[in-house]
Amino acid sequence: MLIHYIKIAARNLWKNRGYSFITLSGLAVGMACCFLLWLYVHHERHYDDFHPTGERLYRVDYHADFSGSAFVLGRIPAPIAPLLPDNFQQIEQVARLYPRSISVREAGSDKQFELENAMFADSTVQAVFGLSFLQGNPATALNRPFSLVLTEETAQRLFETTDVLGRQVLLANGGPYAVTGVVRGFPDNAHVHFDCLAPYRNMVDAEPPHAREPLRNVLASNWLASHSYTYVLLKKGADPERVNAAFPDFLKRFGDKNFLEKQAFKLFPVRDIHLHSASVGEPEPLANPVYLRMFQIIGLLVLLIACINFVNLSTATYLGRVREVGVRKVMGAGQGSLIGQFLGETLLLSFLAFLAALVLVQALLPYFGAMMDISLAYKPWSNWPLTLLFVGTFLVAGLLAGSYPAFFASRFRPAEIFSSKGGQAKGGSNWLRKTLIVTQFSVGIALISGTLIVLAQLNYWKNLPLGFDHAQVISVPLSSANINSLFAPGDSTLRARMNAFEERLKQNPEVGEVTLSSGLPGFGAARHPIRTDKISTEDNVFLQALSVDYDFAQTYRLKAIAGRTFGKEYGTDHIEGFLVNELALKILKWNTPEEALGKRLVRGGKEGKVVGVIENFHTAGFQQALEPLVLEVSPGTFTTFSIRLQSSRVPETLQFLEKTWAEFFPEKAFEYEFLDEQLAGNYLEERRLARLGGNFAGVAIFLSCFGLFGLISLSVRQRTKEIGIRKVLGASVAGLVGLLSKDFLKLVLVALLIAAPVAWYLMEQWLTDFAFRISMPWWVFAVAGAAAVLVAFATVGMQGVRAALADPVKSLRSE
Amino acid sequence: MIQLSNIERYYKSGPLTTWVLRDINLRIREGEFVTVMGPSGSGKTTLMNLIGMLDEPDGGEYFFLNEPVHKFNERKRTDLHKHYIGFVFQAYHLIDELTVYENIETPLLYRGVKSADRKAMVAEVLDRFNIVAKKDLFPGQLSGGQQQLVGVARAIIGKPKLLLADEPTGNLHSSQGEMIMNLFAQLHREGMTIIQVTHNENNARYGTRLIELRDGFVREDRTV
């Protein structure tokens, strides 16, 4: 019996090759899209699942409440960790990680790399995370000073082999460090990554000599500074809440008495960091759970559309088989066996689609990964929970999609089938199919208009002036990314070297302006407490402040609307000069720019006077509003060169820069980035959303047209006779196409009416988050609707024309 | 074998009631070969569908082998007809996607006959109808007469007590029609009860009894 069913199913699939292909590929594409999105969501939801120490692994978070604004930090003061195991019986092991970027080279080689994620770590790191060592002894690898553990990738990068035990490496020109181990790096879905591990105390040796003593003090006794990520491995069965509860007493005993009220420390599960951490200063970007849910829903919607198609197309082909149903009933088939047969067929078809979807997923993964900026892999066997979910999806989709046509087909009474001669049966419940079509197109139109709105918003941002000139500017970091430099006093030789470097660059006509600053415009700036004669400490005014060199305003073409910009010739600007922007005037209670000039201003511990007021410029992405800003000249805090390239001979100029850099700053590898590209990074998430939305809107509309194609074919088949009669009576082809298309186009219009307000509402919510946003562009809905109508009409029209051109003699011939 | 009393069948559309069958009283004994004749629309096919249990009467009583069919639910009727009744159609109604062999085998599948028995039964029928060579062909590859031969083979494979044939030769050339009618005559001689609908006077001559319908009433009922 089963073989019999499979046989007839296969033959039917073959007989209706066209339909089968459409049905199958539609479902396969829908499933593949859904699977891809779920893979992504699964990937995001299972961060840090791979640690063998898994559920016992926590990070200590720093809840700080200074100056009235509470926030959570991912790093805690350094002296805490060594005290934890002895004072908390629940804690088995503790390891600190201090990440920084660092320049690295093999001893004796002059090829220098910048490692983005060098970690200075306690030797317990291997026990806490359960690192998997490929070479070296895990128990002792980090015990001795100046030992170094590399990941496979770093070893390859440095030595082009992983057989590197005992090789000598310099970090920031210090060392040498001996390689004592090679480990597998953390996979993609970890909240933190490292390129190499060096002993924690050696971080001091990576600093310039004058900075070492202050740093040692910080590590030993600074109970305030948020410094190292601190991971805790609890004993089996230990309750993290009891650790949290015991922390206040611990602080009373060891901590700084001045901060007791303002500090709290809590364990946060490492597995939850990626999705749920609220900490400032996470090592890597977190996922936005709202976007994840959105992706999941989009996946489900695409799958829904594909299933709807499946129902519609299956029903269409089954209509051609009512005669078979009748014959089978006459031969004794019960309703149950017919339902079984048809359900079996849809399950077979959806199984084929499922297999095709798996192949598609594997084929599309690299592209999808590139779209989402991650590397995804799917191995059906090792990823079995996900595979199980997929199998479940296919079963549910197959049963849902199959049950309607199955019951529909088996319900016919044979007497009706035969009495209407030739097996023309009525279409079944039309409203259901209409609802399905409307649903499909609503989803498609909503996705298209949503995507268009995102694109319009991005385009708006692209054309909005930032208020400073960023063309052809590259940024060159002065030192490795390393918060330890905050604790160092200014390096007296550094300022001289910076100036000399600048002078040398200016001799090259291809180099334009060069300047230095503590941060780049467009990426925010730290807030500092501000006082003036009108504003006291109690007013709690915190403004963004940027430290810039004298030529910063010229380089970025900032204009003063009152007073002047900084100038070396005034002699005292680096001691007491401040610039404020227009927006700052209001908060600082000065009525006109002129009024501000010469007024006293205190930023943190630095006192001076306002020498000029500049035009506002954007200190962050356009998602954020313009903010008041204070500029000053404090050379000790400079971190980055901004260099404008003059010519079109960019590669040569960059080579020149790199060579000159090596002369002046041998301890640091030359790195650069174009500011334009960095600024574009502010809109990464929005651009990803646009790409994703665009692609899936395309798939949704494409699949909807598949469904529409099936329905119009069905309708044409049902109305063959009517069309024949109309033709005999003199109807034109155009008239007939119109007749056939009219109903479907109406449905698309209804879909537009449903989709537009929903999309409008949702996108309005999205736009509300942005300080600089477009007003809702109504043309978007017109375009989305027109696109849907056009595509629908193309689909319907094609079939309509074919039906209208058919020979009426054939359709009217009776048996 | 069959007893119909006061059977009626009508369609209602709005206020109009269209009568298809009225006041039908018939008793058909085992072994009879009944021919039903009448003009188009006289209710022949409806009568066949009622007897074949593909349709339900709107009134009256129907006993088949003394079982009150009019009181049965669909499941029980299906059960009854699958064991006792075979159908032959004017348009053959073979399943296009199945081979000759598979078409003939299908009723046995629904009866739950075991695989080995099925093979033997189908082989026997193929042999008897001289269509062994055609067993792997699809209906589309056969002539009309051959298709109807398969249709008859399929109808009788389950050894039904009653064979219903609705214009079995309506689509056939006369020579092919004659072949089918001879087959019916032979089945009748072997004891099968047959009811056929036909327009053809010649075909009527094969039967033992003629029932003429007009406007839903039995107009004439006589032995031939």
PDB file of N, CA and C in Angstrom, chain A residues 1 4-5 7-8 11-12 15 321 323-324 326-335 337-338 341 410 412-416 418-419 421-422 815, chain B residues 9 45 49 54-56 74 77-78 81-82 85 87 89-99 102-103 105-107 109-110 118 138 154 171:
ATOM      1  N   MET A   1       0.836  -1.206   0.000  1.00  0.00           N
ATOM      2  CA  MET A   1       0.000   0.000   0.000  1.00  0.00           C
ATOM      3  C   MET A   1       0.871   1.258   0.000  1.00  0.00           C
ATOM      4  N   HIS A   4       2.651   1.668  -3.152  1.00  0.00           N
ATOM      5  CA  HIS A   4       1.642   2.099  -4.110  1.00  0.00           C
ATOM      6  C   HIS A   4       1.469   3.624  -4.030  1.00  0.00           C
ATOM      7  N   TYR A   5       1.358   4.141  -2.804  1.00  0.00           N
ATOM      8  CA  TYR A   5       1.186   5.578  -2.622  1.00  0.00           C
ATOM      9  C   TYR A   5       2.401   6.353  -3.120  1.00  0.00           C
ATOM     10  N   LYS A   7       4.535   5.453  -5.239  1.00  0.00           N
ATOM     11  CA  LYS A   7       4.612   5.361  -6.690  1.00  0.00           C
ATOM     12  C   LYS A   7       3.710   6.406  -7.344  1.00  0.00           C
ATOM     13  N   ILE A   8       2.486   6.449  -6.866  1.00  0.00           N
ATOM     14  CA  ILE A   8       1.555   7.374  -7.516  1.00  0.00           C
ATOM     15  C   ILE A   8       1.935   8.817  -7.208  1.00  0.00           C
ATOM     16  N   ARG A  11       4.751   9.645  -9.550  1.00  0.00           N
ATOM     17  CA  ARG A  11       4.286   9.836 -10.933  1.00  0.00           C
ATOM     18  C   ARG A  11       3.514  11.138 -11.087  1.00  0.00           C
ATOM     19  N   ASN A  12       2.747  11.472 -10.048  1.00  0.00           N
ATOM     20  CA  ASN A  12       1.997  12.724 -10.118  1.00  0.00           C
ATOM     21  C   ASN A  12       2.925  13.930 -10.108  1.00  0.00           C
ATOM     22  N   LYS A  15       4.276  14.133 -13.490  1.00  0.00           N
ATOM     23  CA  LYS A  15       3.291  14.550 -14.479  1.00  0.00           C
ATOM     24  C   LYS A  15       3.085  16.060 -14.413  1.00  0.00           C
ATOM     25  N   ARG A 321      -7.199  16.240  -9.777  1.00  0.00           N
ATOM     26  CA  ARG A 321      -7.210  14.826  -9.416  1.00  0.00           C
ATOM     27  C   ARG A 321      -8.506  14.396  -8.753  1.00  0.00           C
ATOM     28  N   ARG A 323     -11.080  13.409 -10.087  1.00  0.00           N
ATOM     29  CA  ARG A 323     -11.589  12.210 -10.745  1.00  0.00           C
ATOM     30  C   ARG A 323     -10.939  10.974 -10.119  1.00  0.00           C
ATOM     31  N   GLU A 324      -9.626  11.107  -9.880  1.00  0.00           N
ATOM     32  CA  GLU A 324      -8.930   9.996  -9.245  1.00  0.00           C
ATOM     33  C   GLU A 324      -9.543   9.697  -7.880  1.00  0.00           C
ATOM     34  N   GLY A 326     -12.569  10.263  -6.977  1.00  0.00           N
ATOM     35  CA  GLY A 326     -13.848   9.606  -7.211  1.00  0.00           C
ATOM     36  C   GLY A 326     -13.653   8.131  -7.516  1.00  0.00           C
ATOM     37  N   VAL A 327     -12.755   7.836  -8.423  1.00  0.00           N
ATOM     38  CA  VAL A 327     -12.526   6.452  -8.812  1.00  0.00           C
ATOM     39  C   VAL A 327     -12.102   5.626  -7.604  1.00  0.00           C
ATOM     40  N   ARG A 328     -11.204   6.209  -6.825  1.00  0.00           N
ATOM     41  CA  ARG A 328     -10.731   5.469  -5.652  1.00  0.00           C
ATOM     42  C   ARG A 328     -11.874   5.203  -4.676  1.00  0.00           C
ATOM     43  N   LYS A 329     -12.761   6.195  -4.537  1.00  0.00           N
ATOM     44  CA  LYS A 329     -13.883   5.992  -3.623  1.00  0.00           C
ATOM     45  C   LYS A 329     -14.772   4.867  -4.133  1.00  0.00           C
ATOM     46  N   VAL A 330     -14.991   4.871  -5.440  1.00  0.00           N
ATOM     47  CA  VAL A 330     -15.826   3.824  -6.018  1.00  0.00           C
ATOM     48  C   VAL A 330     -15.192   2.462  -5.788  1.00  0.00           C
ATOM     49  N   MET A 331     -13.872   2.443  -5.809  1.00  0.00           N
ATOM     50  CA  MET A 331     -13.189   1.169  -5.624  1.00  0.00           C
ATOM     51  C   MET A 331     -13.021   0.815  -4.158  1.00  0.00           C
ATOM     52  N   GLY A 332     -13.615   1.626  -3.292  1.00  0.00           N
ATOM     53  CA  GLY A 332     -13.654   1.221  -1.899  1.00  0.00           C
ATOM     54  C   GLY A 332     -12.731   1.979  -0.967  1.00  0.00           C
ATOM     55  N   ALA A 333     -12.137   3.072  -1.452  1.00  0.00           N
ATOM     56  CA  ALA A 333     -11.256   3.826  -0.562  1.00  0.00           C
ATOM     57  C   ALA A 333     -12.077   4.591   0.451  1.00  0.00           C
ATOM     58  N   GLY A 334     -11.728   4.493   1.708  1.00  0.00           N
ATOM     59  CA  GLY A 334     -12.393   5.283   2.737  1.00  0.00           C
ATOM     60  C   GLY A 334     -11.754   6.648   2.812  1.00  0.00           C
ATOM     61  N   GLN A 335     -12.425   7.567   3.516  1.00  0.00           N
ATOM     62  CA  GLN A 335     -11.884   8.915   3.642  1.00  0.00           C
ATOM     63  C   GLN A 335     -10.504   8.892   4.290  1.00  0.00           C
ATOM     64  N   SER A 337      -8.139   6.594   4.242  1.00  0.00           N
ATOM     65  CA  SER A 337      -7.016   6.177   3.416  1.00  0.00           C
ATOM     66  C   SER A 337      -6.699   7.242   2.376  1.00  0.00           C
ATOM     67  N   LEU A 338      -7.717   8.002   1.942  1.00  0.00           N
ATOM     68  CA  LEU A 338      -7.446   9.082   0.989  1.00  0.00           C
ATOM     69  C   LEU A 338      -6.662  10.200   1.661  1.00  0.00           C
ATOM     70  N   GLN A 341      -3.239   9.110   2.008  1.00  0.00           N
ATOM     71  CA  GLN A 341      -2.504   9.162   0.751  1.00  0.00           C
ATOM     72  C   GLN A 341      -2.043  10.583   0.431  1.00  0.00           C
ATOM     73  N   SER A 410     -10.502  14.772  -0.193  1.00  0.00           N
ATOM     74  CA  SER A 410     -11.189  13.539   0.168  1.00  0.00           C
ATOM     75  C   SER A 410     -12.669  13.776   0.463  1.00  0.00           C
ATOM     76  N   PHE A 412     -14.870  15.241  -1.481  1.00  0.00           N
ATOM     77  CA  PHE A 412     -15.749  15.131  -2.643  1.00  0.00           C
ATOM     78  C   PHE A 412     -16.569  13.858  -2.605  1.00  0.00           C
ATOM     79  N   ARG A 413     -17.805  13.969  -3.060  1.00  0.00           N
ATOM     80  CA  ARG A 413     -18.595  12.750  -3.195  1.00  0.00           C
ATOM     81  C   ARG A 413     -18.500  12.296  -4.642  1.00  0.00           C
ATOM     82  N   PRO A 414     -18.225  11.030  -4.817  1.00  0.00           N
ATOM     83  CA  PRO A 414     -17.963  10.541  -6.172  1.00  0.00           C
ATOM     84  C   PRO A 414     -19.118  10.833  -7.117  1.00  0.00           C
ATOM     85  N   ALA A 415     -20.371  10.738  -6.611  1.00  0.00           N
ATOM     86  CA  ALA A 415     -21.504  10.956  -7.497  1.00  0.00           C
ATOM     87  C   ALA A 415     -21.442  12.347  -8.096  1.00  0.00           C
ATOM     88  N   GLU A 416     -20.993  13.331  -7.258  1.00  0.00           N
ATOM     89  CA  GLU A 416     -20.891  14.708  -7.754  1.00  0.00           C
ATOM     90  C   GLU A 416     -19.807  14.808  -8.813  1.00  0.00           C
ATOM     91  N   PHE A 418     -18.655  12.548 -10.836  1.00  0.00           N
ATOM     92  CA  PHE A 418     -18.950  11.952 -12.127  1.00  0.00           C
ATOM     93  C   PHE A 418     -20.118  12.622 -12.808  1.00  0.00           C
ATOM     94  N   SER A 419     -21.048  13.141 -12.013  1.00  0.00           N
ATOM     95  CA  SER A 419     -22.227  13.720 -12.638  1.00  0.00           C
ATOM     96  C   SER A 419     -21.866  15.012 -13.361  1.00  0.00           C
ATOM     97  N   LYS A 421     -19.477  15.473 -15.154  1.00  0.00           N
ATOM     98  CA  LYS A 421     -18.789  15.057 -16.375  1.00  0.00           C
ATOM     99  C   LYS A 421     -17.430  15.691 -16.611  1.00  0.00           C
ATOM    100  N   GLY A 422     -16.400  14.916 -16.431  1.00  0.00           N
ATOM    101  CA  GLY A 422     -15.068  15.405 -16.719  1.00  0.00           C
ATOM    102  C   GLY A 422     -14.361  15.949 -15.496  1.00  0.00           C
ATOM    103  N   GLU A 815     -17.584  15.232 -23.622  1.00  0.00           N
ATOM    104  CA  GLU A 815     -17.060  13.878 -23.805  1.00  0.00           C
ATOM    105  C   GLU A 815     -17.983  13.031 -24.666  1.00  0.00           C
TER     106      GLU A 815
ATOM    107  N   ARG B   9     -35.482  11.120  -5.241  1.00  0.00           N
ATOM    108  CA  ARG B   9     -34.268  11.943  -5.223  1.00  0.00           C
ATOM    109  C   ARG B   9     -34.608  13.241  -5.928  1.00  0.00           C
ATOM    110  N   THR B  45     -28.616   7.533 -14.501  1.00  0.00           N
ATOM    111  CA  THR B  45     -27.340   7.553 -13.789  1.00  0.00           C
ATOM    112  C   THR B  45     -27.545   7.714 -12.285  1.00  0.00           C
ATOM    113  N   ASN B  49     -26.214   5.374  -9.333  1.00  0.00           N
ATOM    114  CA  ASN B  49     -25.423   5.861  -8.207  1.00  0.00           C
ATOM    115  C   ASN B  49     -26.061   5.459  -6.879  1.00  0.00           C
ATOM    116  N   LEU B  54     -23.162   5.320  -4.152  1.00  0.00           N
ATOM    117  CA  LEU B  54     -22.337   6.518  -4.296  1.00  0.00           C
ATOM    118  C   LEU B  54     -23.162   7.749  -3.949  1.00  0.00           C
ATOM    119  N   ASP B  55     -24.456   7.561  -3.833  1.00  0.00           N
ATOM    120  CA  ASP B  55     -25.367   8.670  -3.591  1.00  0.00           C
ATOM    121  C   ASP B  55     -26.434   8.182  -2.617  1.00  0.00           C
ATOM    122  N   GLU B  56     -27.075   9.128  -1.957  1.00  0.00           N
ATOM    123  CA  GLU B  56     -28.113   8.726  -1.013  1.00  0.00           C
ATOM    124  C   GLU B  56     -29.463   9.216  -1.502  1.00  0.00           C
ATOM    125  N   GLU B  74     -21.863   6.555   6.164  1.00  0.00           N
ATOM    126  CA  GLU B  74     -20.989   6.480   4.997  1.00  0.00           C
ATOM    127  C   GLU B  74     -19.987   5.339   5.105  1.00  0.00           C
ATOM    128  N   ARG B  77     -21.580   2.008   4.439  1.00  0.00           N
ATOM    129  CA  ARG B  77     -21.941   1.881   3.019  1.00  0.00           C
ATOM    130  C   ARG B  77     -20.688   1.577   2.211  1.00  0.00           C
ATOM    131  N   THR B  78     -19.602   2.331   2.510  1.00  0.00           N
ATOM    132  CA  THR B  78     -18.348   2.105   1.801  1.00  0.00           C
ATOM    133  C   THR B  78     -17.928   0.643   1.940  1.00  0.00           C
ATOM    134  N   HIS B  81     -20.200  -1.581  -0.235  1.00  0.00           N
ATOM    135  CA  HIS B  81     -20.032  -1.531  -1.683  1.00  0.00           C
ATOM    136  C   HIS B  81     -18.662  -2.021  -2.095  1.00  0.00           C
ATOM    137  N   LYS B  82     -17.697  -1.876  -1.178  1.00  0.00           N
ATOM    138  CA  LYS B  82     -16.371  -2.312  -1.582  1.00  0.00           C
ATOM    139  C   LYS B  82     -16.281  -3.841  -1.666  1.00  0.00           C
ATOM    140  N   ILE B  85     -19.848  -4.735  -4.786  1.00  0.00           N
ATOM    141  CA  ILE B  85     -20.248  -4.037  -6.004  1.00  0.00           C
ATOM    142  C   ILE B  85     -19.049  -3.647  -6.847  1.00  0.00           C
ATOM    143  N   PHE B  87     -17.899  -1.397 -10.454  1.00  0.00           N
ATOM    144  CA  PHE B  87     -18.408  -0.356 -11.351  1.00  0.00           C
ATOM    145  C   PHE B  87     -17.654  -0.355 -12.674  1.00  0.00           C
ATOM    146  N   PHE B  89     -17.473   2.372 -16.046  1.00  0.00           N
ATOM    147  CA  PHE B  89     -17.959   3.693 -16.470  1.00  0.00           C
ATOM    148  C   PHE B  89     -17.828   3.868 -17.970  1.00  0.00           C
ATOM    149  N   GLN B  90     -18.668   4.764 -18.475  1.00  0.00           N
ATOM    150  CA  GLN B  90     -18.581   5.106 -19.895  1.00  0.00           C
ATOM    151  C   GLN B  90     -17.186   5.656 -20.222  1.00  0.00           C
ATOM    152  N   ALA B  91     -16.655   6.547 -19.334  1.00  0.00           N
ATOM    153  CA  ALA B  91     -15.354   7.173 -19.599  1.00  0.00           C
ATOM    154  C   ALA B  91     -14.215   6.369 -18.984  1.00  0.00           C
ATOM    155  N   TYR B  92     -14.452   5.117 -18.720  1.00  0.00           N
ATOM    156  CA  TYR B  92     -13.461   4.155 -18.160  1.00  0.00           C
ATOM    157  C   TYR B  92     -13.014   4.518 -16.748  1.00  0.00           C
ATOM    158  N   HIS B  93     -12.628   5.840 -16.565  1.00  0.00           N
ATOM    159  CA  HIS B  93     -12.152   6.282 -15.255  1.00  0.00           C
ATOM    160  C   HIS B  93     -11.058   5.410 -14.697  1.00  0.00           C
ATOM    161  N   LEU B  94     -10.078   5.138 -15.530  1.00  0.00           N
ATOM    162  CA  LEU B  94      -8.871   4.502 -15.001  1.00  0.00           C
ATOM    163  C   LEU B  94      -8.002   5.610 -14.398  1.00  0.00           C
ATOM    164  N   ILE B  95      -7.111   5.247 -13.471  1.00  0.00           N
ATOM    165  CA  ILE B  95      -6.206   6.252 -12.916  1.00  0.00           C
ATOM    166  C   ILE B  95      -5.002   6.368 -13.837  1.00  0.00           C
ATOM    167  N   ASP B  96      -4.842   7.565 -14.411  1.00  0.00           N
ATOM    168  CA  ASP B  96      -3.845   7.751 -15.470  1.00  0.00           C
ATOM    169  C   ASP B  96      -2.426   7.470 -15.014  1.00  0.00           C
ATOM    170  N   GLU B  97      -2.179   7.694 -13.727  1.00  0.00           N
ATOM    171  CA  GLU B  97      -0.799   7.579 -13.245  1.00  0.00           C
ATOM    172  C   GLU B  97      -0.439   6.145 -12.865  1.00  0.00           C
ATOM    173  N   LEU B  98      -1.410   5.233 -12.981  1.00  0.00           N
ATOM    174  CA  LEU B  98      -1.125   3.842 -12.617  1.00  0.00           C
ATOM    175  C   LEU B  98      -1.104   2.975 -13.880  1.00  0.00           C
ATOM    176  N   THR B  99      -0.279   1.931 -13.837  1.00  0.00           N
ATOM    177  CA  THR B  99      -0.238   1.007 -14.973  1.00  0.00           C
ATOM    178  C   THR B  99      -1.489   0.146 -14.957  1.00  0.00           C
ATOM    179  N   GLU B 102      -1.454  -2.024 -11.980  1.00  0.00           N
ATOM    180  CA  GLU B 102      -1.733  -1.330 -10.723  1.00  0.00           C
ATOM    181  C   GLU B 102      -3.197  -0.898 -10.627  1.00  0.00           C
ATOM    182  N   ASN B 103      -3.770  -0.497 -11.779  1.00  0.00           N
ATOM    183  CA  ASN B 103      -5.181  -0.129 -11.782  1.00  0.00           C
ATOM    184  C   ASN B 103      -6.045  -1.292 -11.332  1.00  0.00           C
ATOM    185  N   GLU B 105      -5.134  -3.773  -9.591  1.00  0.00           N
ATOM    186  CA  GLU B 105      -4.791  -4.187  -8.235  1.00  0.00           C
ATOM    187  C   GLU B 105      -5.430  -3.288  -7.163  1.00  0.00           C
ATOM    188  N   THR B 106      -5.701  -2.015  -7.526  1.00  0.00           N
ATOM    189  CA  THR B 106      -6.110  -1.020  -6.525  1.00  0.00           C
ATOM    190  C   THR B 106      -7.270  -1.458  -5.615  1.00  0.00           C
ATOM    191  N   PRO B 107      -8.390  -1.995  -6.176  1.00  0.00           N
ATOM    192  CA  PRO B 107      -9.494  -2.360  -5.273  1.00  0.00           C
ATOM    193  C   PRO B 107      -9.058  -3.378  -4.216  1.00  0.00           C
ATOM    194  N   LEU B 109      -6.182  -3.516  -2.838  1.00  0.00           N
ATOM    195  CA  LEU B 109      -5.452  -2.791  -1.794  1.00  0.00           C
ATOM    196  C   LEU B 109      -6.420  -2.264  -0.751  1.00  0.00           C
ATOM    197  N   TYR B 110      -7.525  -1.691  -1.238  1.00  0.00           N
ATOM    198  CA  TYR B 110      -8.480  -1.115  -0.297  1.00  0.00           C
ATOM    199  C   TYR B 110      -9.198  -2.194   0.487  1.00  0.00           C
ATOM    200  N   ARG B 118      -2.878 -11.047  -3.928  1.00  0.00           N
ATOM    201  CA  ARG B 118      -3.149 -10.014  -4.931  1.00  0.00           C
ATOM    202  C   ARG B 118      -2.503 -10.379  -6.242  1.00  0.00           C
ATOM    203  N   PHE B 138       0.492   2.308 -19.457  1.00  0.00           N
ATOM    204  CA  PHE B 138      -0.411   3.237 -18.792  1.00  0.00           C
ATOM    205  C   PHE B 138      -1.674   3.409 -19.633  1.00  0.00           C
ATOM    206  N   ARG B 154     -10.926  -4.475 -13.628  1.00  0.00           N
ATOM    207  CA  ARG B 154     -10.785  -3.855 -12.323  1.00  0.00           C
ATOM    208  C   ARG B 154     -12.087  -4.016 -11.528  1.00  0.00           C
ATOM    209  N   ASN B 171     -18.476   5.058 -25.453  1.00  0.00           N
ATOM    210  CA  ASN B 171     -17.352   5.716 -26.100  1.00  0.00           C
ATOM    211  C   ASN B 171     -16.610   4.798 -27.066  1.00  0.00           C
TER     212      ASN B 171
END
